[in-house]
C-alpha atoms as a PDB file:
ATOM      1  CA  MET A   1      47.230  35.328  -0.753  1.00  0.00           C
ATOM      2  CA  SER A   2      46.137  36.784   2.467  1.00  0.00           C
ATOM      3  CA  VAL A   3      43.174  35.565   3.961  1.00  0.00           C
ATOM      4  CA  SER A   4      41.550  38.667   7.438  1.00  0.00           C
ATOM      5  CA  LEU A   5      40.955  36.614  10.479  1.00  0.00           C
ATOM      6  CA  VAL A   6      38.594  38.516  11.341  1.00  0.00           C
ATOM      7  CA  LEU A   7      36.538  38.371   8.708  1.00  0.00           C
ATOM      8  CA  VAL A   8      36.692  35.070   9.115  1.00  0.00           C
ATOM      9  CA  ALA A   9      35.759  34.791  12.873  1.00  0.00           C
ATOM     10  CA  VAL A  10      32.801  37.220  11.685  1.00  0.00           C
ATOM     11  CA  MET A  11      31.831  34.707   9.338  1.00  0.00           C
ATOM     12  CA  ALA A  12      32.207  31.545  11.807  1.00  0.00           C
ATOM     13  CA  VAL A  13      30.106  33.926  14.470  1.00  0.00           C
ATOM     14  CA  LEU A  14      27.154  34.278  11.509  1.00  0.00           C
ATOM     15  CA  TYR A  15      26.866  30.534  10.929  1.00  0.00           C
ATOM     16  CA  SER A  16      26.954  28.963  14.274  1.00  0.00           C
ATOM     17  CA  CYS A  17      24.285  31.896  15.508  1.00  0.00           C
ATOM     18  CA  GLY A  18      22.170  30.868  11.897  1.00  0.00           C
ATOM     19  CA  VAL A  19      22.456  27.607  12.321  1.00  0.00           C
ATOM     20  CA  TYR A  20      21.139  27.594  16.377  1.00  0.00           C
ATOM     21  CA  LEU A  21      18.380  29.999  15.589  1.00  0.00           C
ATOM     22  CA  LEU A  22      17.428  27.557  12.100  1.00  0.00           C
ATOM     23  CA  LEU A  23      17.190  24.638  14.453  1.00  0.00           C
ATOM     24  CA  GLU A  24      14.409  26.700  16.856  1.00  0.00           C
ATOM     25  CA  ARG A  25      10.376  26.348  16.416  1.00  0.00           C
ATOM     26  CA  SER A  26       9.588  30.236  16.024  1.00  0.00           C
ATOM     27  CA  MET A  27       9.660  31.601  12.428  1.00  0.00           C
ATOM     28  CA  THR A  28      10.897  34.426  13.564  1.00  0.00           C
ATOM     29  CA  ARG A  29      13.761  32.824  15.164  1.00  0.00           C
ATOM     30  CA  VAL A  30      14.248  30.594  11.423  1.00  0.00           C
ATOM     31  CA  LEU A  31      13.723  34.065   9.218  1.00  0.00           C
ATOM     32  CA  LEU A  32      16.854  35.736  11.602  1.00  0.00           C
ATOM     33  CA  GLY A  33      19.016  32.419  11.345  1.00  0.00           C
ATOM     34  CA  PHE A  34      18.880  32.681   7.560  1.00  0.00           C
ATOM     35  CA  LEU A  35      19.590  35.927   7.260  1.00  0.00           C
ATOM     36  CA  LEU A  36      22.468  35.346   9.554  1.00  0.00           C
ATOM     37  CA  VAL A  37      23.402  32.219   7.133  1.00  0.00           C
ATOM     38  CA  GLY A  38      22.996  34.409   4.261  1.00  0.00           C
ATOM     39  CA  ASN A  39      25.646  37.236   5.695  1.00  0.00           C
ATOM     40  CA  ALA A  40      27.557  34.355   6.193  1.00  0.00           C
ATOM     41  CA  THR A  41      28.013  33.085   2.815  1.00  0.00           C
ATOM     42  CA  ASN A  42      28.461  36.213   1.317  1.00  0.00           C
ATOM     43  CA  LEU A  43      31.917  36.859   3.505  1.00  0.00           C
ATOM     44  CA  LEU A  44      32.454  33.251   2.729  1.00  0.00           C
ATOM     45  CA  ILE A  45      32.953  33.919  -1.504  1.00  0.00           C
ATOM     46  CA  LEU A  46      34.707  37.358  -0.138  1.00  0.00           C
ATOM     47  CA  VAL A  47      37.698  36.036   1.900  1.00  0.00           C
ATOM     48  CA  VAL A  48      37.906  33.199  -0.790  1.00  0.00           C
ATOM     49  CA  SER A  49      36.903  35.744  -3.667  1.00  0.00           C
ATOM     50  CA  GLY A  50      41.601  36.210  -3.940  1.00  0.00           C
ATOM     51  CA  ARG A  51      43.356  38.946  -2.999  1.00  0.00           C
ATOM     52  CA  ALA A  52      41.789  42.341  -3.571  1.00  0.00           C
ATOM     53  CA  GLY A  53      42.306  44.862  -6.819  1.00  0.00           C
ATOM     54  CA  ALA A  54      40.747  47.602  -8.802  1.00  0.00           C
ATOM     55  CA  ALA A  55      37.525  47.366 -10.538  1.00  0.00           C
ATOM     56  CA  PRO A  56      37.576  45.048 -13.799  1.00  0.00           C
ATOM     57  CA  PHE A  57      37.408  47.752 -16.599  1.00  0.00           C
ATOM     58  CA  TYR A  58      39.300  47.027 -19.743  1.00  0.00           C
ATOM     59  CA  GLY A  59      42.211  48.860 -19.946  1.00  0.00           C
ATOM     60  CA  GLU A  60      43.517  49.002 -16.331  1.00  0.00           C
ATOM     61  CA  SER A  61      46.719  48.822 -16.003  1.00  0.00           C
ATOM     62  CA  ASP A  62      46.622  48.018 -11.900  1.00  0.00           C
ATOM     63  CA  PRO A  63      46.317  44.256 -11.025  1.00  0.00           C
ATOM     64  CA  LEU A  64      42.212  43.812 -11.396  1.00  0.00           C
ATOM     65  CA  ALA A  65      39.478  41.944  -8.893  1.00  0.00           C
ATOM     66  CA  ASP A  66      37.428  39.263  -9.943  1.00  0.00           C
ATOM     67  CA  PRO A  67      34.469  39.937 -11.256  1.00  0.00           C
ATOM     68  CA  LEU A  68      32.892  36.706 -10.897  1.00  0.00           C
ATOM     69  CA  PRO A  69      32.572  36.139  -6.893  1.00  0.00           C
ATOM     70  CA  GLN A  70      31.022  40.185  -6.892  1.00  0.00           C
ATOM     71  CA  ALA A  71      28.576  38.358  -8.965  1.00  0.00           C
ATOM     72  CA  PHE A  72      27.807  35.243  -7.081  1.00  0.00           C
ATOM     73  CA  VAL A  73      27.747  37.705  -3.598  1.00  0.00           C
ATOM     74  CA  LEU A  74      24.495  39.878  -5.710  1.00  0.00           C
ATOM     75  CA  THR A  75      23.355  36.832  -6.955  1.00  0.00           C
ATOM     76  CA  SER A  76      23.443  35.607  -3.005  1.00  0.00           C
ATOM     77  CA  ILE A  77      21.744  38.561  -1.409  1.00  0.00           C
ATOM     78  CA  VAL A  78      18.142  38.211  -4.113  1.00  0.00           C
ATOM     79  CA  ILE A  79      17.769  34.982  -3.154  1.00  0.00           C
ATOM     80  CA  THR A  80      18.410  35.887   0.756  1.00  0.00           C
ATOM     81  CA  PHE A  81      15.966  38.443   0.161  1.00  0.00           C
ATOM     82  CA  GLY A  82      12.704  36.487  -2.136  1.00  0.00           C
ATOM     83  CA  VAL A  83      13.069  33.735   0.653  1.00  0.00           C
ATOM     84  CA  SER A  84      13.312  35.686   3.522  1.00  0.00           C
ATOM     85  CA  ALA A  85       9.755  37.736   1.958  1.00  0.00           C
ATOM     86  CA  PHE A  86       8.437  34.619   1.645  1.00  0.00           C
ATOM     87  CA  LEU A  87       8.832  33.673   5.558  1.00  0.00           C
ATOM     88  CA  MET A  88       7.827  36.828   5.978  1.00  0.00           C
ATOM     89  CA  ALA A  89       4.934  36.286   4.197  1.00  0.00           C
ATOM     90  CA  LEU A  90       4.132  33.050   6.457  1.00  0.00           C
ATOM     91  CA  ILE A  91       5.054  34.156   9.600  1.00  0.00           C
ATOM     92  CA  TYR A  92       2.413  37.133   9.486  1.00  0.00           C
ATOM     93  CA  ARG A  93      -0.157  34.630   7.966  1.00  0.00           C
ATOM     94  CA  SER A  94       0.354  32.179  10.816  1.00  0.00           C
ATOM     95  CA  TRP A  95       0.136  34.738  13.597  1.00  0.00           C
ATOM     96  CA  ARG A  96      -3.119  36.442  11.743  1.00  0.00           C
ATOM     97  CA  LEU A  97      -4.720  32.611  11.870  1.00  0.00           C
ATOM     98  CA  ALA A  98      -3.256  31.795  15.593  1.00  0.00           C
ATOM     99  CA  HIS A  99      -1.785  33.946  17.125  1.00  0.00           C
ATOM    100  CA  ALA A 100       1.831  32.433  17.513  1.00  0.00           C
ATOM    101  CA  ASP A 101       4.309  31.891  14.807  1.00  0.00           C
ATOM    102  CA  VAL A 102       5.358  28.312  16.518  1.00  0.00           C
ATOM    103  CA  VAL A 103       5.631  25.124  13.896  1.00  0.00           C
ATOM    104  CA  GLU A 104       4.065  22.126  16.033  1.00  0.00           C
ATOM    105  CA  ASP A 105       4.324  18.596  15.826  1.00  0.00           C
ATOM    106  CA  ASP A 106       2.173  16.746  13.247  1.00  0.00           C
ATOM    107  CA  THR A 107       0.488  14.206  14.539  1.00  0.00           C
ATOM    108  CA  GLU A 108       0.512  12.035  11.857  1.00  0.00           C
ATOM    109  CA  ASP A 109       3.665  12.316  11.279  1.00  0.00           C
ATOM    110  CA  VAL A 110       5.243  11.477  14.833  1.00  0.00           C
ATOM    111  CA  ALA A 111       2.723   8.382  14.859  1.00  0.00           C
ATOM    112  CA  VAL A 112       4.582   7.504  11.514  1.00  0.00           C
ATOM    113  CA  GLY A 113       7.786   7.940  12.905  1.00  0.00           C
ATOM    114  CA  ARG A 114       6.891   6.184  16.010  1.00  0.00           C
ATOM    115  CA  ARG A 115       5.819   3.144  13.676  1.00  0.00           C
ATOM    116  CA  ASP A 116       7.650  -0.255  12.828  1.00  0.00           C
ATOM    117  CA  VAL A 117       7.331  -0.056   9.085  1.00  0.00           C
ATOM    118  CA  SER A 118       8.580  -3.316   7.861  1.00  0.00           C
ATOM    119  CA  VAL A 119       8.204  -3.763   4.171  1.00  0.00           C
ATOM    120  CA  ALA A 120       7.862  -7.410   3.038  1.00  0.00           C
ATOM    121  CA  ALA A 121       9.837  -8.638  -0.017  1.00  0.00           C
ATOM    122  CA  GLU A 122       8.295  -8.699  -2.608  1.00  0.00           C
ATOM    123  CA  PRO A 123       7.450 -12.361  -4.183  1.00  0.00           C
ATOM    124  CA  GLU A 124       9.366 -13.057  -7.140  1.00  0.00           C
ATOM    125  CA  ILE A 125       7.030 -13.094 -10.185  1.00  0.00           C
ATOM    126  CA  ALA A 126       7.200 -15.580 -13.270  1.00  0.00           C
ATOM    127  CA  SER A 127       8.274 -13.982 -16.349  1.00  0.00           C
ATOM    128  CA  ASP A 128       5.171 -14.029 -19.120  1.00  0.00           C
ATOM    129  CA  ASP A 129       5.318 -12.737 -22.582  1.00  0.00           C
ATOM    130  CA  THR A 130       4.268  -9.241 -21.335  1.00  0.00           C
ATOM    131  CA  GLU A 131       6.576  -7.104 -19.625  1.00  0.00           C
ATOM    132  CA  PHE A 132       5.151  -6.883 -16.214  1.00  0.00           C
ATOM    133  CA  GLY A 133       4.129 -10.993 -15.779  1.00  0.00           C
ATOM    134  CA  THR A 134       1.383 -12.127 -14.219  1.00  0.00           C
ATOM    135  CA  ARG A 135       0.628  -8.357 -12.899  1.00  0.00           C
ATOM    136  CA  ALA A 136      -0.167  -7.537 -16.185  1.00  0.00           C
ATOM    137  CA  THR A 137      -2.672 -10.219 -15.955  1.00  0.00           C
ATOM    138  CA  ALA A 138      -4.039  -9.538 -12.936  1.00  0.00           C
ATOM    139  CA  ALA A 139      -4.731  -5.540 -13.948  1.00  0.00           C
ATOM    140  CA  VAL A 140      -6.493  -6.883 -16.694  1.00  0.00           C
ATOM    141  CA  SER A 141      -8.705  -9.454 -15.177  1.00  0.00           C
ATOM    142  CA  THR A 142     -10.013  -7.245 -12.253  1.00  0.00           C
ATOM    143  CA  ALA A 143     -11.056  -3.302 -14.921  1.00  0.00           C
ATOM    144  CA  VAL A 144     -13.982  -2.752 -14.970  1.00  0.00           C
ATOM    145  CA  ASP A 145     -16.322  -3.159 -17.637  1.00  0.00           C
ATOM    146  CA  LEU A 146     -17.744   0.156 -18.864  1.00  0.00           C
ATOM    147  CA  ALA A 147     -20.510  -1.267 -21.373  1.00  0.00           C
ATOM    148  CA  GLU A 148     -21.054  -3.131 -18.057  1.00  0.00           C
ATOM    149  CA  GLN A 149     -21.157  -0.363 -15.933  1.00  0.00           C
ATOM    150  CA  GLU A 150     -23.507   1.456 -17.852  1.00  0.00           C
ATOM    151  CA  ARG A 151     -26.204  -1.533 -18.558  1.00  0.00           C
ATOM    152  CA  LEU A 152     -26.433  -2.029 -14.651  1.00  0.00           C
ATOM    153  CA  GLU A 153     -26.756   1.709 -14.440  1.00  0.00           C
ATOM    154  CA  GLU A 154     -29.561   2.286 -16.210  1.00  0.00           C
ATOM    155  CA  ALA A 155     -31.176  -0.909 -15.131  1.00  0.00           C
ATOM    156  CA  GLU A 156     -30.722   0.922 -11.615  1.00  0.00           C
ATOM    157  CA  ARG A 157     -32.399   4.050 -12.591  1.00  0.00           C
ATOM    158  CA  LEU A 158     -35.502   2.392 -14.691  1.00  0.00           C
ATOM    159  CA  GLU A 159     -36.316  -0.018 -11.685  1.00  0.00           C
ATOM    160  CA  MET A 160     -36.707   3.709  -9.419  1.00  0.00           C
ATOM    161  CA  LEU A 161     -38.947   4.400 -12.136  1.00  0.00           C
ATOM    162  CA  HIS A 162     -40.691   1.857 -11.877  1.00  0.00           C
ATOM    163  CA  ARG A 163     -41.076   1.678  -8.559  1.00  0.00           C
ATOM    164  CA  PHE A 164     -42.631   5.317  -8.547  1.00  0.00           C
ATOM    165  CA  GLU A 165     -44.722   4.770 -10.640  1.00  0.00           C
ATOM    166  CA  GLU A 166     -46.511   2.354  -8.881  1.00  0.00           C
ATOM    167  CA  GLN A 167     -46.489   4.881  -5.402  1.00  0.00           C
ATOM    168  CA  LEU A 168     -48.149   7.383  -7.386  1.00  0.00           C
ATOM    169  CA  ARG A 169     -50.687   4.905  -8.877  1.00  0.00           C
ATOM    170  CA  ARG A 170     -51.441   3.890  -5.296  1.00  0.00           C
ATOM    171  CA  GLU A 171     -51.939   6.975  -4.338  1.00  0.00           C
ATOM    172  CA  VAL A 172     -54.044   8.062  -7.296  1.00  0.00           C
ATOM    173  CA  GLU A 173     -56.209   5.226  -6.819  1.00  0.00           C
ATOM    174  CA  PRO A 174     -58.024   5.891  -3.239  1.00  0.00           C
ATOM    175  CA  LEU A 175     -58.881   9.463  -4.468  1.00  0.00           C
ATOM    176  CA  ASP A 176     -61.133   7.764  -7.644  1.00  0.00           C
ATOM    177  CA  THR A 177     -62.479   5.381  -5.582  1.00  0.00           C
ATOM    178  CA  ALA A 178     -63.601   8.352  -2.916  1.00  0.00           C
ATOM    179  CA  SER A 179     -64.758  10.491  -5.805  1.00  0.00           C
ATOM    180  CA  LEU A 180     -66.949   7.847  -6.967  1.00  0.00           C
ATOM    181  CA  ASP A 181     -68.738   6.322  -3.838  1.00  0.00           C
ATOM    182  CA  ALA A 182     -69.353  10.001  -2.660  1.00  0.00           C
ATOM    183  CA  GLU A 183     -73.645  10.719  -2.220  1.00  0.00           C
ATOM    184  CA  PRO A 184     -74.710  12.225  -5.104  1.00  0.00           C
ATOM    185  CA  LEU A 185     -75.866  15.919  -5.382  1.00  0.00           C
ATOM    186  CA  ASP A 186     -79.387  16.814  -5.818  1.00  0.00           C
ATOM    187  CA  ALA A 187     -81.081  19.139  -8.404  1.00  0.00           C
ATOM    188  CA  GLU A 188     -81.830  21.424  -5.686  1.00  0.00           C
ATOM    189  CA  ARG A 189     -78.444  21.760  -3.954  1.00  0.00           C
ATOM    190  CA  LEU A 190     -77.365  22.148  -7.811  1.00  0.00           C
ATOM    191  CA  ASP A 191     -80.371  24.722  -8.726  1.00  0.00           C
ATOM    192  CA  PRO A 192     -81.683  26.768  -6.632  1.00  0.00           C
ATOM    193  CA  ASP A 193     -84.021  29.021  -8.904  1.00  0.00           C
ATOM    194  CA  HIS A 194     -84.734  25.731  -9.431  1.00  0.00           C
ATOM    195  CA  THR A 195     -86.106  24.807  -5.472  1.00  0.00           C
ATOM    196  CA  GLU A 196     -88.065  28.101  -5.490  1.00  0.00           C
ATOM    197  CA  SER A 197     -90.161  28.243  -8.613  1.00  0.00           C
ATOM    198  CA  THR A 198     -91.819  24.674  -7.352  1.00  0.00           C
ATOM    199  CA  ASP A 199     -92.650  26.391  -4.280  1.00  0.00           C
ATOM    200  CA  GLY A 200     -94.385  28.967  -5.821  1.00  0.00           C
ATOM    201  CA  ASP A 201     -96.336  26.418  -8.320  1.00  0.00           C
ATOM    202  CA  ARG A 202     -98.008  24.680  -4.875  1.00  0.00           C
ATOM    203  CA  PRO A 203    -101.341  25.887  -3.928  1.00  0.00           C
END
């Protein structure tokens, strides 16, 4: 089987340029790099597929071409198209929100990367009757009793209701005292006609 050196050279150039663009910060360059890598992969499948031949139809007498690499190329084209559409949507969304398609460093990731993470060796736990040993006992001992929690919440609600009633009683009692201490109204104020009739009876 003879391999075309031109296809090999083109494939190498496409892979080199594609990987270089994939390592960039700009999402547009990442998209272009992915397209180049996808085309280089198609050429790779074409190069390793073997010699050329006639269409793989039943009954042909000439040497037939292998149909499996052609199916792989079609699958690669579909995958490249789908991922490219997704990257284009990300680029469009990034440009609409930030007017830029450059991926910045995440400050939290940088802080985690620079921090010296030293994981201490976990102390050996003696085996117990359960599968998890004393860890299961500790988990059960620290579990929250739901019934006790509900009882505490109910007591807290009753206490708040009692405080509200006390406050309402304090606000109502001064009003009752003021109404009792108020000066009683005269009959003249209550019945003006009675006053006029009394004045008319005077000599």
